[in-house]
Coordinates of C-alpha atoms in Angstrom, one line a residue:
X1 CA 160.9 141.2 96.2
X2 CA 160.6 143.4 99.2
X3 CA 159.3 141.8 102.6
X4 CA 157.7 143.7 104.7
X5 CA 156.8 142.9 108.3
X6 CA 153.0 143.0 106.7
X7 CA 153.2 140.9 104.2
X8 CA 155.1 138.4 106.9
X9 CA 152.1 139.2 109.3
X10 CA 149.9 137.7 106.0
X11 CA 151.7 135.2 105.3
X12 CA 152.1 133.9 108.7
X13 CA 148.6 134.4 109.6
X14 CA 147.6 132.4 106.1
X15 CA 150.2 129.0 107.1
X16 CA 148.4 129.4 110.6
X17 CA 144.9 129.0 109.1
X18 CA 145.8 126.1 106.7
X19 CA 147.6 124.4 110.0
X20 CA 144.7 124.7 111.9
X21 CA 142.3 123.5 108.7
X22 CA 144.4 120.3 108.7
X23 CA 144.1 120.0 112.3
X24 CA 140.7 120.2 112.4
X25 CA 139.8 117.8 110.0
X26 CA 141.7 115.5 111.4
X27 CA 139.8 116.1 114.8
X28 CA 136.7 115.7 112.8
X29 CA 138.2 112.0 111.4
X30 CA 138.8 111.2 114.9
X31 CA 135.2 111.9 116.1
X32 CA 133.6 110.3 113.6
X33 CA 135.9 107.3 112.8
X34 CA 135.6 108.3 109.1
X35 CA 137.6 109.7 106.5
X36 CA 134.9 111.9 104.8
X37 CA 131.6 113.5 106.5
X38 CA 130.2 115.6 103.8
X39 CA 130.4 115.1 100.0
X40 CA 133.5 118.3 99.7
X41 CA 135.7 116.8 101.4
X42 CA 136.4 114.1 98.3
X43 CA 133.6 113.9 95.8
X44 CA 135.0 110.4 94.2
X45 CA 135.2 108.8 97.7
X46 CA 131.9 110.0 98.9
X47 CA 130.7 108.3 95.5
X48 CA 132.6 105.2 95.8
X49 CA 130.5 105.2 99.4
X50 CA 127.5 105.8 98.3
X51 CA 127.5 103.4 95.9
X52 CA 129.0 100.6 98.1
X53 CA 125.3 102.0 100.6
X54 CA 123.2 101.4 98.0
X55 CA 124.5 97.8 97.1
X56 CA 124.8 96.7 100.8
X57 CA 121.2 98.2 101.3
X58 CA 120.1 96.1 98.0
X59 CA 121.9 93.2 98.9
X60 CA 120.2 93.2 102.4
X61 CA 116.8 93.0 100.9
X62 CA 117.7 90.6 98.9
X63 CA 118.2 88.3 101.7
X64 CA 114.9 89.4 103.5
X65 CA 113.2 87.9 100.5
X66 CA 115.5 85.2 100.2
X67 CA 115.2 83.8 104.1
X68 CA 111.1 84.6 103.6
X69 CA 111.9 82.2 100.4
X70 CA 113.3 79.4 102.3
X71 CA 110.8 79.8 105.3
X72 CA 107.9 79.3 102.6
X73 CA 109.4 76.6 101.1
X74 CA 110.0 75.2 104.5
X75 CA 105.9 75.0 104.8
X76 CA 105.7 73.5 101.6
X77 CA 107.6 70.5 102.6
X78 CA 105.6 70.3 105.8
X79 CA 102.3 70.7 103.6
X80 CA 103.9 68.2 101.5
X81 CA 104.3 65.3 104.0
X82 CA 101.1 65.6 105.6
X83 CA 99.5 65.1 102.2
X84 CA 101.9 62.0 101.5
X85 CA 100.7 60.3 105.4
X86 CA 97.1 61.0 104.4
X87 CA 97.5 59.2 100.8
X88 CA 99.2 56.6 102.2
X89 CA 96.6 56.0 105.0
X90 CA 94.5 56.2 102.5
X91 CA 95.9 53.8 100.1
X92 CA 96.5 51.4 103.3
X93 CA 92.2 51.5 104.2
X94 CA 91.5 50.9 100.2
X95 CA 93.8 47.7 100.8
X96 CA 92.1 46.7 103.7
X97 CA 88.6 47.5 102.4
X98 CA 89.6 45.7 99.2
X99 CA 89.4 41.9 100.8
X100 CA 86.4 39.4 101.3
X101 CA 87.0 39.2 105.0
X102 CA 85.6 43.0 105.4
X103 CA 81.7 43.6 105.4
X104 CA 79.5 46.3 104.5
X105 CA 79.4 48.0 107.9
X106 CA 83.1 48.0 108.2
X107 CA 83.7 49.4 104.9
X108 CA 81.5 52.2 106.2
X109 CA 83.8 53.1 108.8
X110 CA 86.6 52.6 106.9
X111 CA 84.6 55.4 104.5
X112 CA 84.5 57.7 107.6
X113 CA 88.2 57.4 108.5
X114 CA 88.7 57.9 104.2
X115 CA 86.8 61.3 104.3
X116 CA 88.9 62.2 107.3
X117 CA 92.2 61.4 105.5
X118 CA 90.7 64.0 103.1
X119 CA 89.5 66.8 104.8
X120 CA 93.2 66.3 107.0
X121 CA 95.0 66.7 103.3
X122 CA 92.5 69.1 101.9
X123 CA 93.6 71.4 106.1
X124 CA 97.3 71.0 104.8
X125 CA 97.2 71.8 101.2
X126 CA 95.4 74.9 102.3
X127 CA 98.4 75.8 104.6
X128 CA 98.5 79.5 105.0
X129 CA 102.1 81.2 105.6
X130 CA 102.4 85.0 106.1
X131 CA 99.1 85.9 105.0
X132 CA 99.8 83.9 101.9
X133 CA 98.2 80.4 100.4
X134 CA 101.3 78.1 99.3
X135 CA 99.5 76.8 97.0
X136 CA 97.3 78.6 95.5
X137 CA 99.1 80.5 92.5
X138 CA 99.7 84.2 91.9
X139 CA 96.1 84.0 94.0
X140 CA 97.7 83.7 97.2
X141 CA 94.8 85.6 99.4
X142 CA 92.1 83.0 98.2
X143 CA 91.8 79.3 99.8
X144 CA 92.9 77.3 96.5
X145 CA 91.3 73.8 97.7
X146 CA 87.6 72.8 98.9
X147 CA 85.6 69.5 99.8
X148 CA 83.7 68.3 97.1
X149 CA 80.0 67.7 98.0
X150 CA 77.2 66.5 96.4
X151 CA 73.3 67.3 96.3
X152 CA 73.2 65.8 99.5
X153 CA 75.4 66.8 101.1
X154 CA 78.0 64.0 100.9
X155 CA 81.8 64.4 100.0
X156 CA 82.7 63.6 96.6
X157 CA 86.5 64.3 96.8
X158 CA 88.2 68.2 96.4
X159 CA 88.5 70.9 93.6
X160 CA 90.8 73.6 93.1
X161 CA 89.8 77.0 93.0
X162 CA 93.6 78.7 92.3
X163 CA 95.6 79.6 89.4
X164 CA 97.9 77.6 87.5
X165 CA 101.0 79.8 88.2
X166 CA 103.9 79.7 90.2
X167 CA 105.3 82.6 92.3
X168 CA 108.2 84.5 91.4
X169 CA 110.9 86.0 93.6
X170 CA 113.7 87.7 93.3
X171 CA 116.8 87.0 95.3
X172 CA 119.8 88.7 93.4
X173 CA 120.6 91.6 90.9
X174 CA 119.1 89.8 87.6
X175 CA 118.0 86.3 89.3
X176 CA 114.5 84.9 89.8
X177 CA 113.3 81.8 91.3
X178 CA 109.9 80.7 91.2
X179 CA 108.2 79.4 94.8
X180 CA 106.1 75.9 93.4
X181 CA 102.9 77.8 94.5
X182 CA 100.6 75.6 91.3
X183 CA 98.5 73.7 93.1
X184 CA 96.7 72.2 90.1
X185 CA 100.5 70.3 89.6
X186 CA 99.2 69.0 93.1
X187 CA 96.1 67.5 91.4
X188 CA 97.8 65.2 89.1
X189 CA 95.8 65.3 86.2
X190 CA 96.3 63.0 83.2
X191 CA 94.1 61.1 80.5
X192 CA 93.9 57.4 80.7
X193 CA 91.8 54.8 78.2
X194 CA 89.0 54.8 81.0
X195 CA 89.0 58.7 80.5
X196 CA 90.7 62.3 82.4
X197 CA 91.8 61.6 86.0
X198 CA 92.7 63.3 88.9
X199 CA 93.2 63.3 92.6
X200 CA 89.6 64.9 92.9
X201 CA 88.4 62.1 91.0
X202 CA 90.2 59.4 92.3
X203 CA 89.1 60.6 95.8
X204 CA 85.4 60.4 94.8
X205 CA 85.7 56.9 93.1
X206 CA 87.2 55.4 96.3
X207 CA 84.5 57.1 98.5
X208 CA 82.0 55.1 95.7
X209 CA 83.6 51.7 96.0
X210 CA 83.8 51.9 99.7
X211 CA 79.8 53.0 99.6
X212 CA 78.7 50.7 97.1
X213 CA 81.1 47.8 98.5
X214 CA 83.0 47.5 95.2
X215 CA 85.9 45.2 96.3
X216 CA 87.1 44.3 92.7
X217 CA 87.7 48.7 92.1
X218 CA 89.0 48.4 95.3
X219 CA 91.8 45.3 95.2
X220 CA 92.5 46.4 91.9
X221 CA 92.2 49.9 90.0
X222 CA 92.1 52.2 92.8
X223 CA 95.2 50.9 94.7
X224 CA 97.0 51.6 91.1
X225 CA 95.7 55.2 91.4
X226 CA 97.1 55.3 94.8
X227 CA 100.0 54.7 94.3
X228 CA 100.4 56.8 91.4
X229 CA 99.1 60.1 93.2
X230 CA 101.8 59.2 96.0
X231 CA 104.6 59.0 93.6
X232 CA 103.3 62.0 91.9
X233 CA 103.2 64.1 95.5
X234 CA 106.7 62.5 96.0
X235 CA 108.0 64.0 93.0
X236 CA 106.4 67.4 93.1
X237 CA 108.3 67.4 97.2
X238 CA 111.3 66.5 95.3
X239 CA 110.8 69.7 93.1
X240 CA 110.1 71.5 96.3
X241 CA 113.4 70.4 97.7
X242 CA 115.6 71.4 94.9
X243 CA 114.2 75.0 95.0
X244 CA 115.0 74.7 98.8
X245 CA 118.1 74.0 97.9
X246 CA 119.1 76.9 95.3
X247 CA 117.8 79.7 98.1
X248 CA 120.4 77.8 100.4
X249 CA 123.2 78.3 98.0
X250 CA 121.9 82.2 97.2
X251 CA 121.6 82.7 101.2
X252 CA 125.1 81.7 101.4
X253 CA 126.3 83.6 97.9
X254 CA 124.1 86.6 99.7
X255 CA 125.8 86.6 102.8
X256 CA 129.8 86.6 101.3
X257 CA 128.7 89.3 99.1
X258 CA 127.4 91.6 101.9
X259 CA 130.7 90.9 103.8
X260 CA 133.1 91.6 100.8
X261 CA 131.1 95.1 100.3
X262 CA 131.0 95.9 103.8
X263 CA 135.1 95.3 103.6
X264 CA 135.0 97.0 100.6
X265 CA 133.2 100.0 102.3
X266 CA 135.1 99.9 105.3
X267 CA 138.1 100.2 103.4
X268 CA 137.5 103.3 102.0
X269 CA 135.0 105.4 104.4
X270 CA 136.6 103.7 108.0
X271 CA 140.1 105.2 109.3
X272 CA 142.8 103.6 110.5
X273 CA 142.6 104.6 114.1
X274 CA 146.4 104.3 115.1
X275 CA 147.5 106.3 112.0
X276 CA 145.1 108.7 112.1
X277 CA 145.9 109.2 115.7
X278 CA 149.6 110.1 114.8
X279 CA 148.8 111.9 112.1
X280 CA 147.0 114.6 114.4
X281 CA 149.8 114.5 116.9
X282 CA 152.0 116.0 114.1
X283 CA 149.3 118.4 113.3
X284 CA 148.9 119.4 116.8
X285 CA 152.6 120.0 117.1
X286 CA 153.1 121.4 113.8
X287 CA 149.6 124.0 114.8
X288 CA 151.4 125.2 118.4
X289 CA 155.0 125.7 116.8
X290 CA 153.0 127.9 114.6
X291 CA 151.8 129.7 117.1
X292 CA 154.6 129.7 118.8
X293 CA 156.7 131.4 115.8
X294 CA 153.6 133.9 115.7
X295 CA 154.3 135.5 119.1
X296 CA 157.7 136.3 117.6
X297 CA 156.3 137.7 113.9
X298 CA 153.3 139.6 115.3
X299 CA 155.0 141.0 118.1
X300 CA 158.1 143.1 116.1
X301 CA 157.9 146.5 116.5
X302 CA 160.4 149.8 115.8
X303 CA 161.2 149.4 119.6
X304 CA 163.0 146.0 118.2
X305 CA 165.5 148.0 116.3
X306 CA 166.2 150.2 118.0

């Protein structure tokens, strides 16, 4: 093969370009702090980066919903309690009301202080959080519980004006959980020998034997009712809580996941600084003995000869 001082002016000029290509894109690590910039530089990388993107970006919106989760549940068992202290006062003034030492007038008041209880419970179950009922069902834009009145104009107990569903969220790829947004479960209803019951109707009958001065509903009956309306709020706080509980194990689950990928991504789209560093020292050095070596190539002429 015959070398010619053009085809060593080529070649030279050709090694010189690569160097500098090198050195560049090692400049261009070193600005950015990452190994790729633009899908060319390694199509299975960028990929692997994108991907690893899309699941942190997922996973973080997972975690939006799953915190709203736990702050709405977090209401519940507030809404919760206050409805337990208003039953239980309640069931306390039917146990006072329900002796021979109380009179007419005074179960009148005690009436009063019942309906107040009521419309205190009714405030709480209508809690509102983030524009949303908490217990109204998928109906979450509509106030799910009312005072009951009659023709005139006195209160009979509450109804419930929501739907009989529970709210579904979900907080991981293929994972639901359902908020306890039924407030019919709220209303206890059953069938007894006497006929249905609920905590509508159990209100009412206790605003009746406190009106009418029925001490033997009053001893007897109704303080059975009250208890069993307690106990079932009790249990339906209990549910609450074990919901509470699953979004605190998914928050936690949530969070390692989003650190593992954020290693994982760092791993691959992150340089190592020091290394990187060193590698474009030898590119620098390896780009100016290039040109270096170029001043002697390019610069040959016949004058060199003779």
């Amino acid at each position: 093969m015959r070398i010619t001082d053009s085809y060593m002016s080529s070649n030279f000029l050709s090694s010189l370009q690569n160097n500098l290509t090198r050195l560049s894109k090692v400049q261009q690590q070193l600005s950015s702090l990452k190994e790729v910039s633009k899908p060319s530089d390694d199509p299975m990388l960028v990929s692997q980066i994108m991907d690893l993107n899309n699941s942190i970006i997922q996973n973080e919106e997972y975690m939006t919903t799953i915190e709203d989760s736990i702050d709405f549940s977090n209401m519940q068992d507030s809404a919760y309690s206050s409805v337990t202290e208003s039953l239980s006062r309640i069931r306390t003034l039917i146990q006072q009301a329900g002796t021979d030492t109380m009179n007419s007038g005074d179960r009148q008041i005690v009436k009063a202080e019942v309906e107040a209880e009521i419309q205190t419970m009714t405030d709480a179950l209508n809690t509102n959080f983030g524009g949303k009922y908490i217990f109204s069902g998928m109906n979450t834009t509509e106030k799910p519980f009312s005072i009951a009145k009659d023709a005139a104009g006195n209160m009979t107990g509450i109804d419930y004006a929501g739907t009989s569903d529970n709210l579904p969220r979900r907080i991981a790829q293929g994972v639901q959980i359902e908020l306890k947004t039924d407030g019919s479960a709220l209303m206890n209803k059953q069938v007894t020998e006497e006929g249905s019951d609920d905590l509508g109707i159990f209100l009412a009958d206790v605003l009746t034997a406190l009106k009418t001065d029925n001490v033997d509903a009053l001893s007897g009956n109704l303080l059975e009712r009250a208890d069993s309306n307690i106990d079932h709020i009790v249990t339906q706080r209990a549910e609450n809580g074990a919901v509470f509980n699953r979004l605190e194990a998914s928050k936690e689950r949530n969070t390692s996941e989003n650190l593992n990928l954020e290693s994982m991504r760092s791993g691959k789209q992150d340089i190592d600084l020091a290394e990187k560093f060193m590698e474009y020292t030898m590119e620098q050095t390896a780009y100016q003995a290039s040109l270096a070596m170029g001043t002697k190539i390019l610069s040959t002429s016949i004058l060199d000869y003779l």
